[in-house]
């Protein structure tokens, strides 16, 4: 017998992926049909929790079932409890058909993950019903998932503010100042002055300048740097 679901509590997973130049979010395709006809839209990976599992277990299970991803570290960041979360009739009809039960007000607990898109955990990613979409191109999503993504970005920025190693985990082992500046601009959502950034970079004891420079580039070859995590932890 299938596990019983809690019809009032769900989990949603916001998986951000950095492809080297853009920040993307993983979305699930949602197909359905109502009195207005067929529709095809997108949502975050999420579903109701089971009565016999805790929230963290539910988040891992839902992400695995809907996307194929397993072993992804997820950070719980916020609960969404607005009474209007299920005010869209199309969303309710789709969810009730998917769950096979009547659904009323739902509180969702949201999680985020922030990874490189070539991370080992993504090798099992299914391609039949999921897709990466640039954060600034997601359009209108089901339920309140646009709001959840906005809040997830804020949570990522808070996390990165408290632990800068999160940003370096997204970069190659050897990176240029331009790459580091770019990931800072993407995560924090603002342009940085190049000259000031280079000045600050030279003052960071955990960013080590290497003798090696880029090869085979049309422009002036940039110097490579590496992140010294031990030095960073000492500074923290």
PDB file of C-alpha atoms in Angstrom:
ATOM      1  CA  UNK A   1       0.000   0.000   0.000  1.00  0.00           C
ATOM      2  CA  UNK A   2       1.283   3.456  -0.921  1.00  0.00           C
ATOM      3  CA  UNK A   3       2.304   5.727   1.993  1.00  0.00           C
ATOM      4  CA  UNK A   4      -0.332   8.183   3.186  1.00  0.00           C
ATOM      5  CA  UNK A   5       0.278  11.832   2.333  1.00  0.00           C
ATOM      6  CA  UNK A   6      -0.266  14.830   4.572  1.00  0.00           C
ATOM      7  CA  UNK A   7      -2.672  16.970   2.544  1.00  0.00           C
ATOM      8  CA  UNK A   8      -1.632  20.213   4.227  1.00  0.00           C
ATOM      9  CA  UNK A   9       2.186  20.136   4.195  1.00  0.00           C
ATOM     10  CA  UNK A  10       4.494  19.998   1.197  1.00  0.00           C
ATOM     11  CA  UNK A  11       8.155  20.549   0.348  1.00  0.00           C
ATOM     12  CA  UNK A  12       9.576  22.474  -2.605  1.00  0.00           C
ATOM     13  CA  UNK A  13      13.175  22.301  -3.786  1.00  0.00           C
ATOM     14  CA  UNK A  14      14.962  25.188  -5.477  1.00  0.00           C
ATOM     15  CA  UNK A  15      18.081  23.822  -7.177  1.00  0.00           C
ATOM     16  CA  UNK A  16      20.273  26.592  -8.560  1.00  0.00           C
ATOM     17  CA  UNK A  17      22.897  25.570 -11.102  1.00  0.00           C
ATOM     18  CA  UNK A  18      25.842  27.678 -12.267  1.00  0.00           C
ATOM     19  CA  UNK A  19      27.004  26.847 -15.809  1.00  0.00           C
ATOM     20  CA  UNK A  20      30.059  29.098 -15.816  1.00  0.00           C
ATOM     21  CA  UNK A  21      28.265  32.201 -17.016  1.00  0.00           C
ATOM     22  CA  UNK A  22      24.625  32.129 -15.912  1.00  0.00           C
ATOM     23  CA  UNK A  23      22.573  31.169 -12.892  1.00  0.00           C
ATOM     24  CA  UNK A  24      19.869  28.618 -13.694  1.00  0.00           C
ATOM     25  CA  UNK A  25      17.079  26.955 -11.754  1.00  0.00           C
ATOM     26  CA  UNK A  26      15.812  23.401 -12.197  1.00  0.00           C
ATOM     27  CA  UNK A  27      12.119  23.206 -13.116  1.00  0.00           C
ATOM     28  CA  UNK A  28       9.667  20.351 -13.649  1.00  0.00           C
ATOM     29  CA  UNK A  29       7.305  20.296 -16.622  1.00  0.00           C
ATOM     30  CA  UNK A  30       3.645  20.086 -15.674  1.00  0.00           C
ATOM     31  CA  UNK A  31       1.055  18.829 -18.122  1.00  0.00           C
ATOM     32  CA  UNK A  32      -2.686  18.886 -17.546  1.00  0.00           C
ATOM     33  CA  UNK A  33      -6.117  19.640 -18.881  1.00  0.00           C
ATOM     34  CA  UNK A  34      -9.105  21.581 -17.525  1.00  0.00           C
ATOM     35  CA  UNK A  35     -12.210  23.305 -18.861  1.00  0.00           C
ATOM     36  CA  UNK A  36      -9.982  25.765 -20.717  1.00  0.00           C
ATOM     37  CA  UNK A  37      -8.161  22.975 -22.516  1.00  0.00           C
ATOM     38  CA  UNK A  38      -4.700  21.466 -22.314  1.00  0.00           C
ATOM     39  CA  UNK A  39      -1.812  23.292 -20.720  1.00  0.00           C
ATOM     40  CA  UNK A  40       1.915  22.818 -20.364  1.00  0.00           C
ATOM     41  CA  UNK A  41       3.735  24.874 -17.770  1.00  0.00           C
ATOM     42  CA  UNK A  42       6.502  24.562 -15.206  1.00  0.00           C
ATOM     43  CA  UNK A  43       6.940  24.343 -11.455  1.00  0.00           C
ATOM     44  CA  UNK A  44       9.580  23.673  -8.859  1.00  0.00           C
ATOM     45  CA  UNK A  45      10.232  20.055  -7.852  1.00  0.00           C
ATOM     46  CA  UNK A  46       7.845  19.633  -4.932  1.00  0.00           C
ATOM     47  CA  UNK A  47       5.045  17.535  -3.497  1.00  0.00           C
ATOM     48  CA  UNK A  48       3.154  16.630  -0.335  1.00  0.00           C
ATOM     49  CA  UNK A  49       5.066  14.917   2.439  1.00  0.00           C
ATOM     50  CA  UNK A  50       4.232  11.420   3.709  1.00  0.00           C
ATOM     51  CA  UNK A  51       2.931  10.938   7.235  1.00  0.00           C
ATOM     52  CA  UNK A  52       5.815   8.621   8.130  1.00  0.00           C
ATOM     53  CA  UNK A  53       8.727  10.878   7.088  1.00  0.00           C
ATOM     54  CA  UNK A  54      10.288  14.085   8.367  1.00  0.00           C
ATOM     55  CA  UNK A  55      10.757  17.203   6.242  1.00  0.00           C
ATOM     56  CA  UNK A  56      14.376  16.545   5.253  1.00  0.00           C
ATOM     57  CA  UNK A  57      13.511  12.990   4.193  1.00  0.00           C
ATOM     58  CA  UNK A  58      10.568  14.288   2.183  1.00  0.00           C
ATOM     59  CA  UNK A  59      12.685  16.872   0.375  1.00  0.00           C
ATOM     60  CA  UNK A  60      15.269  14.268  -0.628  1.00  0.00           C
ATOM     61  CA  UNK A  61      12.586  11.810  -1.747  1.00  0.00           C
ATOM     62  CA  UNK A  62      10.616  14.357  -3.771  1.00  0.00           C
ATOM     63  CA  UNK A  63      13.734  15.657  -5.523  1.00  0.00           C
ATOM     64  CA  UNK A  64      14.779  12.109  -6.378  1.00  0.00           C
ATOM     65  CA  UNK A  65      11.329  11.035  -7.610  1.00  0.00           C
ATOM     66  CA  UNK A  66      10.766  14.092  -9.804  1.00  0.00           C
ATOM     67  CA  UNK A  67      14.262  14.761 -11.136  1.00  0.00           C
ATOM     68  CA  UNK A  68      16.359  11.644 -10.538  1.00  0.00           C
ATOM     69  CA  UNK A  69      18.830  13.571  -8.353  1.00  0.00           C
ATOM     70  CA  UNK A  70      20.045  11.743  -5.242  1.00  0.00           C
ATOM     71  CA  UNK A  71      22.464  12.746  -2.526  1.00  0.00           C
ATOM     72  CA  UNK A  72      22.020  16.475  -3.087  1.00  0.00           C
ATOM     73  CA  UNK A  73      22.711  18.569   0.049  1.00  0.00           C
ATOM     74  CA  UNK A  74      19.602  20.694   0.647  1.00  0.00           C
ATOM     75  CA  UNK A  75      19.266  23.678   2.974  1.00  0.00           C
ATOM     76  CA  UNK A  76      15.879  24.460   4.510  1.00  0.00           C
ATOM     77  CA  UNK A  77      15.310  28.210   4.319  1.00  0.00           C
ATOM     78  CA  UNK A  78      11.670  29.262   4.709  1.00  0.00           C
ATOM     79  CA  UNK A  79       8.037  28.237   5.172  1.00  0.00           C
ATOM     80  CA  UNK A  80       5.329  29.614   2.874  1.00  0.00           C
ATOM     81  CA  UNK A  81       1.875  29.683   4.438  1.00  0.00           C
ATOM     82  CA  UNK A  82      -0.237  32.276   2.610  1.00  0.00           C
ATOM     83  CA  UNK A  83      -3.905  31.331   2.404  1.00  0.00           C
ATOM     84  CA  UNK A  84      -3.728  32.274  -1.296  1.00  0.00           C
ATOM     85  CA  UNK A  85      -1.148  29.606  -2.186  1.00  0.00           C
ATOM     86  CA  UNK A  86      -3.896  27.385  -3.620  1.00  0.00           C
ATOM     87  CA  UNK A  87      -6.221  30.105  -4.889  1.00  0.00           C
ATOM     88  CA  UNK A  88      -5.557  29.252  -8.549  1.00  0.00           C
ATOM     89  CA  UNK A  89      -8.159  26.670  -9.556  1.00  0.00           C
ATOM     90  CA  UNK A  90      -5.938  25.157 -12.240  1.00  0.00           C
ATOM     91  CA  UNK A  91      -3.215  24.495  -9.671  1.00  0.00           C
ATOM     92  CA  UNK A  92      -5.683  22.840  -7.309  1.00  0.00           C
ATOM     93  CA  UNK A  93      -7.229  20.633 -10.013  1.00  0.00           C
ATOM     94  CA  UNK A  94      -3.791  19.498 -11.182  1.00  0.00           C
ATOM     95  CA  UNK A  95      -2.612  18.750  -7.657  1.00  0.00           C
ATOM     96  CA  UNK A  96      -5.755  16.813  -6.701  1.00  0.00           C
ATOM     97  CA  UNK A  97      -5.481  14.698  -9.838  1.00  0.00           C
ATOM     98  CA  UNK A  98      -1.786  14.086  -9.192  1.00  0.00           C
ATOM     99  CA  UNK A  99      -2.385  13.118  -5.542  1.00  0.00           C
ATOM    100  CA  UNK A 100      -5.733  11.403  -6.005  1.00  0.00           C
ATOM    101  CA  UNK A 101      -7.091  13.233  -2.976  1.00  0.00           C
ATOM    102  CA  UNK A 102      -8.852  16.465  -2.100  1.00  0.00           C
ATOM    103  CA  UNK A 103      -6.418  19.299  -1.388  1.00  0.00           C
ATOM    104  CA  UNK A 104      -7.176  22.431   0.569  1.00  0.00           C
ATOM    105  CA  UNK A 105      -4.765  24.886   2.198  1.00  0.00           C
ATOM    106  CA  UNK A 106      -1.121  23.812   1.944  1.00  0.00           C
ATOM    107  CA  UNK A 107       1.928  25.066   3.816  1.00  0.00           C
ATOM    108  CA  UNK A 108       5.207  24.376   2.038  1.00  0.00           C
ATOM    109  CA  UNK A 109       8.686  24.146   3.517  1.00  0.00           C
ATOM    110  CA  UNK A 110      11.264  25.245   0.962  1.00  0.00           C
ATOM    111  CA  UNK A 111      14.823  24.028   0.464  1.00  0.00           C
ATOM    112  CA  UNK A 112      17.635  25.230  -1.771  1.00  0.00           C
ATOM    113  CA  UNK A 113      20.795  23.790  -3.278  1.00  0.00           C
ATOM    114  CA  UNK A 114      23.488  25.721  -5.149  1.00  0.00           C
ATOM    115  CA  UNK A 115      25.819  23.673  -7.377  1.00  0.00           C
ATOM    116  CA  UNK A 116      27.896  23.629 -10.513  1.00  0.00           C
ATOM    117  CA  UNK A 117      25.902  22.091 -13.336  1.00  0.00           C
ATOM    118  CA  UNK A 118      28.591  19.435 -13.829  1.00  0.00           C
ATOM    119  CA  UNK A 119      28.385  18.370 -10.165  1.00  0.00           C
ATOM    120  CA  UNK A 120      28.472  14.577  -9.598  1.00  0.00           C
ATOM    121  CA  UNK A 121      24.993  14.632  -8.004  1.00  0.00           C
ATOM    122  CA  UNK A 122      23.514  15.813 -11.309  1.00  0.00           C
ATOM    123  CA  UNK A 123      24.709  12.857 -13.359  1.00  0.00           C
ATOM    124  CA  UNK A 124      21.467  11.011 -12.610  1.00  0.00           C
ATOM    125  CA  UNK A 125      19.321  13.968 -13.718  1.00  0.00           C
ATOM    126  CA  UNK A 126      16.333  12.901 -15.791  1.00  0.00           C
ATOM    127  CA  UNK A 127      15.787  14.703 -19.075  1.00  0.00           C
ATOM    128  CA  UNK A 128      12.200  13.672 -19.815  1.00  0.00           C
ATOM    129  CA  UNK A 129      10.372  16.083 -17.523  1.00  0.00           C
ATOM    130  CA  UNK A 130      12.941  18.523 -16.108  1.00  0.00           C
ATOM    131  CA  UNK A 131      14.859  21.438 -17.564  1.00  0.00           C
ATOM    132  CA  UNK A 132      17.337  24.097 -16.577  1.00  0.00           C
ATOM    133  CA  UNK A 133      16.029  27.624 -17.092  1.00  0.00           C
ATOM    134  CA  UNK A 134      17.956  30.860 -16.592  1.00  0.00           C
ATOM    135  CA  UNK A 135      16.696  32.567 -13.428  1.00  0.00           C
ATOM    136  CA  UNK A 136      15.810  35.739 -15.331  1.00  0.00           C
ATOM    137  CA  UNK A 137      13.801  33.767 -17.920  1.00  0.00           C
ATOM    138  CA  UNK A 138      11.564  31.506 -15.807  1.00  0.00           C
ATOM    139  CA  UNK A 139       8.303  33.274 -16.699  1.00  0.00           C
ATOM    140  CA  UNK A 140       5.148  32.599 -14.678  1.00  0.00           C
ATOM    141  CA  UNK A 141       5.282  29.375 -12.666  1.00  0.00           C
ATOM    142  CA  UNK A 142       2.603  27.351 -10.899  1.00  0.00           C
ATOM    143  CA  UNK A 143       1.433  28.152  -7.361  1.00  0.00           C
ATOM    144  CA  UNK A 144       3.694  30.760  -5.691  1.00  0.00           C
ATOM    145  CA  UNK A 145       6.889  29.273  -7.068  1.00  0.00           C
ATOM    146  CA  UNK A 146       8.136  32.581  -8.492  1.00  0.00           C
ATOM    147  CA  UNK A 147       8.056  33.985  -4.963  1.00  0.00           C
ATOM    148  CA  UNK A 148       9.809  30.909  -3.595  1.00  0.00           C
ATOM    149  CA  UNK A 149      12.645  31.369  -6.105  1.00  0.00           C
ATOM    150  CA  UNK A 150      12.979  35.041  -5.126  1.00  0.00           C
ATOM    151  CA  UNK A 151      13.220  34.112  -1.463  1.00  0.00           C
ATOM    152  CA  UNK A 152      15.659  31.293  -2.251  1.00  0.00           C
ATOM    153  CA  UNK A 153      17.957  33.804  -3.964  1.00  0.00           C
ATOM    154  CA  UNK A 154      17.867  35.961  -0.850  1.00  0.00           C
ATOM    155  CA  UNK A 155      18.726  32.911   1.248  1.00  0.00           C
ATOM    156  CA  UNK A 156      21.658  32.052  -1.043  1.00  0.00           C
ATOM    157  CA  UNK A 157      22.955  35.627  -0.719  1.00  0.00           C
ATOM    158  CA  UNK A 158      22.734  35.462   3.064  1.00  0.00           C
ATOM    159  CA  UNK A 159      24.530  32.125   3.034  1.00  0.00           C
ATOM    160  CA  UNK A 160      27.247  33.430   0.701  1.00  0.00           C
ATOM    161  CA  UNK A 161      27.640  36.547   2.847  1.00  0.00           C
ATOM    162  CA  UNK A 162      28.298  34.364   5.877  1.00  0.00           C
ATOM    163  CA  UNK A 163      30.358  31.760   4.031  1.00  0.00           C
ATOM    164  CA  UNK A 164      32.187  32.977   0.920  1.00  0.00           C
ATOM    165  CA  UNK A 165      33.549  29.500   0.238  1.00  0.00           C
ATOM    166  CA  UNK A 166      30.125  28.776  -1.282  1.00  0.00           C
ATOM    167  CA  UNK A 167      31.108  30.987  -4.227  1.00  0.00           C
ATOM    168  CA  UNK A 168      34.521  29.408  -4.693  1.00  0.00           C
ATOM    169  CA  UNK A 169      32.933  25.950  -4.814  1.00  0.00           C
ATOM    170  CA  UNK A 170      31.280  27.055  -8.069  1.00  0.00           C
ATOM    171  CA  UNK A 171      34.545  28.023  -9.731  1.00  0.00           C
ATOM    172  CA  UNK A 172      37.284  25.885 -11.309  1.00  0.00           C
ATOM    173  CA  UNK A 173      40.255  25.068  -9.074  1.00  0.00           C
ATOM    174  CA  UNK A 174      42.205  27.675 -11.039  1.00  0.00           C
ATOM    175  CA  UNK A 175      40.157  30.762 -11.835  1.00  0.00           C
ATOM    176  CA  UNK A 176      40.657  34.297 -13.084  1.00  0.00           C
ATOM    177  CA  UNK A 177      39.707  37.513 -11.315  1.00  0.00           C
ATOM    178  CA  UNK A 178      37.046  38.042 -13.993  1.00  0.00           C
ATOM    179  CA  UNK A 179      35.447  34.679 -13.198  1.00  0.00           C
ATOM    180  CA  UNK A 180      35.404  35.462  -9.479  1.00  0.00           C
ATOM    181  CA  UNK A 181      33.932  38.890 -10.124  1.00  0.00           C
ATOM    182  CA  UNK A 182      31.278  37.388 -12.389  1.00  0.00           C
ATOM    183  CA  UNK A 183      30.061  34.851  -9.809  1.00  0.00           C
ATOM    184  CA  UNK A 184      29.873  37.627  -7.194  1.00  0.00           C
ATOM    185  CA  UNK A 185      27.826  39.792  -9.562  1.00  0.00           C
ATOM    186  CA  UNK A 186      25.465  36.922 -10.396  1.00  0.00           C
ATOM    187  CA  UNK A 187      24.868  35.837  -6.803  1.00  0.00           C
ATOM    188  CA  UNK A 188      24.555  39.296  -5.275  1.00  0.00           C
ATOM    189  CA  UNK A 189      22.742  40.805  -8.247  1.00  0.00           C
ATOM    190  CA  UNK A 190      24.846  43.930  -8.748  1.00  0.00           C
ATOM    191  CA  UNK A 191      27.689  45.118 -10.962  1.00  0.00           C
ATOM    192  CA  UNK A 192      31.106  45.556  -9.367  1.00  0.00           C
ATOM    193  CA  UNK A 193      33.715  48.142 -10.266  1.00  0.00           C
ATOM    194  CA  UNK A 194      36.591  46.242 -11.894  1.00  0.00           C
ATOM    195  CA  UNK A 195      39.392  48.362 -10.421  1.00  0.00           C
ATOM    196  CA  UNK A 196      38.026  48.259  -6.877  1.00  0.00           C
ATOM    197  CA  UNK A 197      37.396  44.528  -7.151  1.00  0.00           C
ATOM    198  CA  UNK A 198      41.016  43.846  -8.152  1.00  0.00           C
ATOM    199  CA  UNK A 199      42.234  46.012  -5.277  1.00  0.00           C
ATOM    200  CA  UNK A 200      40.125  44.094  -2.752  1.00  0.00           C
ATOM    201  CA  UNK A 201      41.142  40.779  -4.309  1.00  0.00           C
ATOM    202  CA  UNK A 202      44.832  41.526  -3.702  1.00  0.00           C
ATOM    203  CA  UNK A 203      44.058  42.013   0.003  1.00  0.00           C
ATOM    204  CA  UNK A 204      42.366  38.631   0.518  1.00  0.00           C
ATOM    205  CA  UNK A 205      44.785  36.198   2.237  1.00  0.00           C
ATOM    206  CA  UNK A 206      42.805  33.181   1.074  1.00  0.00           C
ATOM    207  CA  UNK A 207      42.922  34.017  -2.651  1.00  0.00           C
ATOM    208  CA  UNK A 208      46.380  32.990  -3.835  1.00  0.00           C
ATOM    209  CA  UNK A 209      47.836  34.433  -7.043  1.00  0.00           C
ATOM    210  CA  UNK A 210      49.532  31.811  -9.219  1.00  0.00           C
ATOM    211  CA  UNK A 211      52.410  32.277 -11.646  1.00  0.00           C
ATOM    212  CA  UNK A 212      50.306  30.610 -14.335  1.00  0.00           C
ATOM    213  CA  UNK A 213      48.324  32.647 -16.873  1.00  0.00           C
ATOM    214  CA  UNK A 214      45.705  31.859 -19.498  1.00  0.00           C
ATOM    215  CA  UNK A 215      46.923  30.388 -22.775  1.00  0.00           C
ATOM    216  CA  UNK A 216      45.578  30.622 -26.287  1.00  0.00           C
ATOM    217  CA  UNK A 217      43.348  33.653 -25.699  1.00  0.00           C
ATOM    218  CA  UNK A 218      42.919  36.580 -28.091  1.00  0.00           C
ATOM    219  CA  UNK A 219      43.051  39.151 -25.295  1.00  0.00           C
ATOM    220  CA  UNK A 220      45.733  39.805 -22.700  1.00  0.00           C
ATOM    221  CA  UNK A 221      46.287  36.587 -20.747  1.00  0.00           C
ATOM    222  CA  UNK A 222      44.815  36.833 -17.262  1.00  0.00           C
ATOM    223  CA  UNK A 223      46.511  35.503 -14.151  1.00  0.00           C
ATOM    224  CA  UNK A 224      45.092  32.458 -12.422  1.00  0.00           C
ATOM    225  CA  UNK A 225      44.215  32.298  -8.741  1.00  0.00           C
ATOM    226  CA  UNK A 226      43.301  29.513  -6.333  1.00  0.00           C
ATOM    227  CA  UNK A 227      41.174  29.438  -3.205  1.00  0.00           C
ATOM    228  CA  UNK A 228      42.956  28.441   0.021  1.00  0.00           C
ATOM    229  CA  UNK A 229      40.153  27.034   2.169  1.00  0.00           C
ATOM    230  CA  UNK A 230      42.412  26.507   5.194  1.00  0.00           C
ATOM    231  CA  UNK A 231      43.454  30.168   5.143  1.00  0.00           C
ATOM    232  CA  UNK A 232      39.809  31.182   4.707  1.00  0.00           C
ATOM    233  CA  UNK A 233      38.704  29.147   7.727  1.00  0.00           C
ATOM    234  CA  UNK A 234      41.492  30.739   9.778  1.00  0.00           C
ATOM    235  CA  UNK A 235      40.257  34.200   8.783  1.00  0.00           C
ATOM    236  CA  UNK A 236      36.664  33.289   9.661  1.00  0.00           C
TER     237      UNK A 236
END
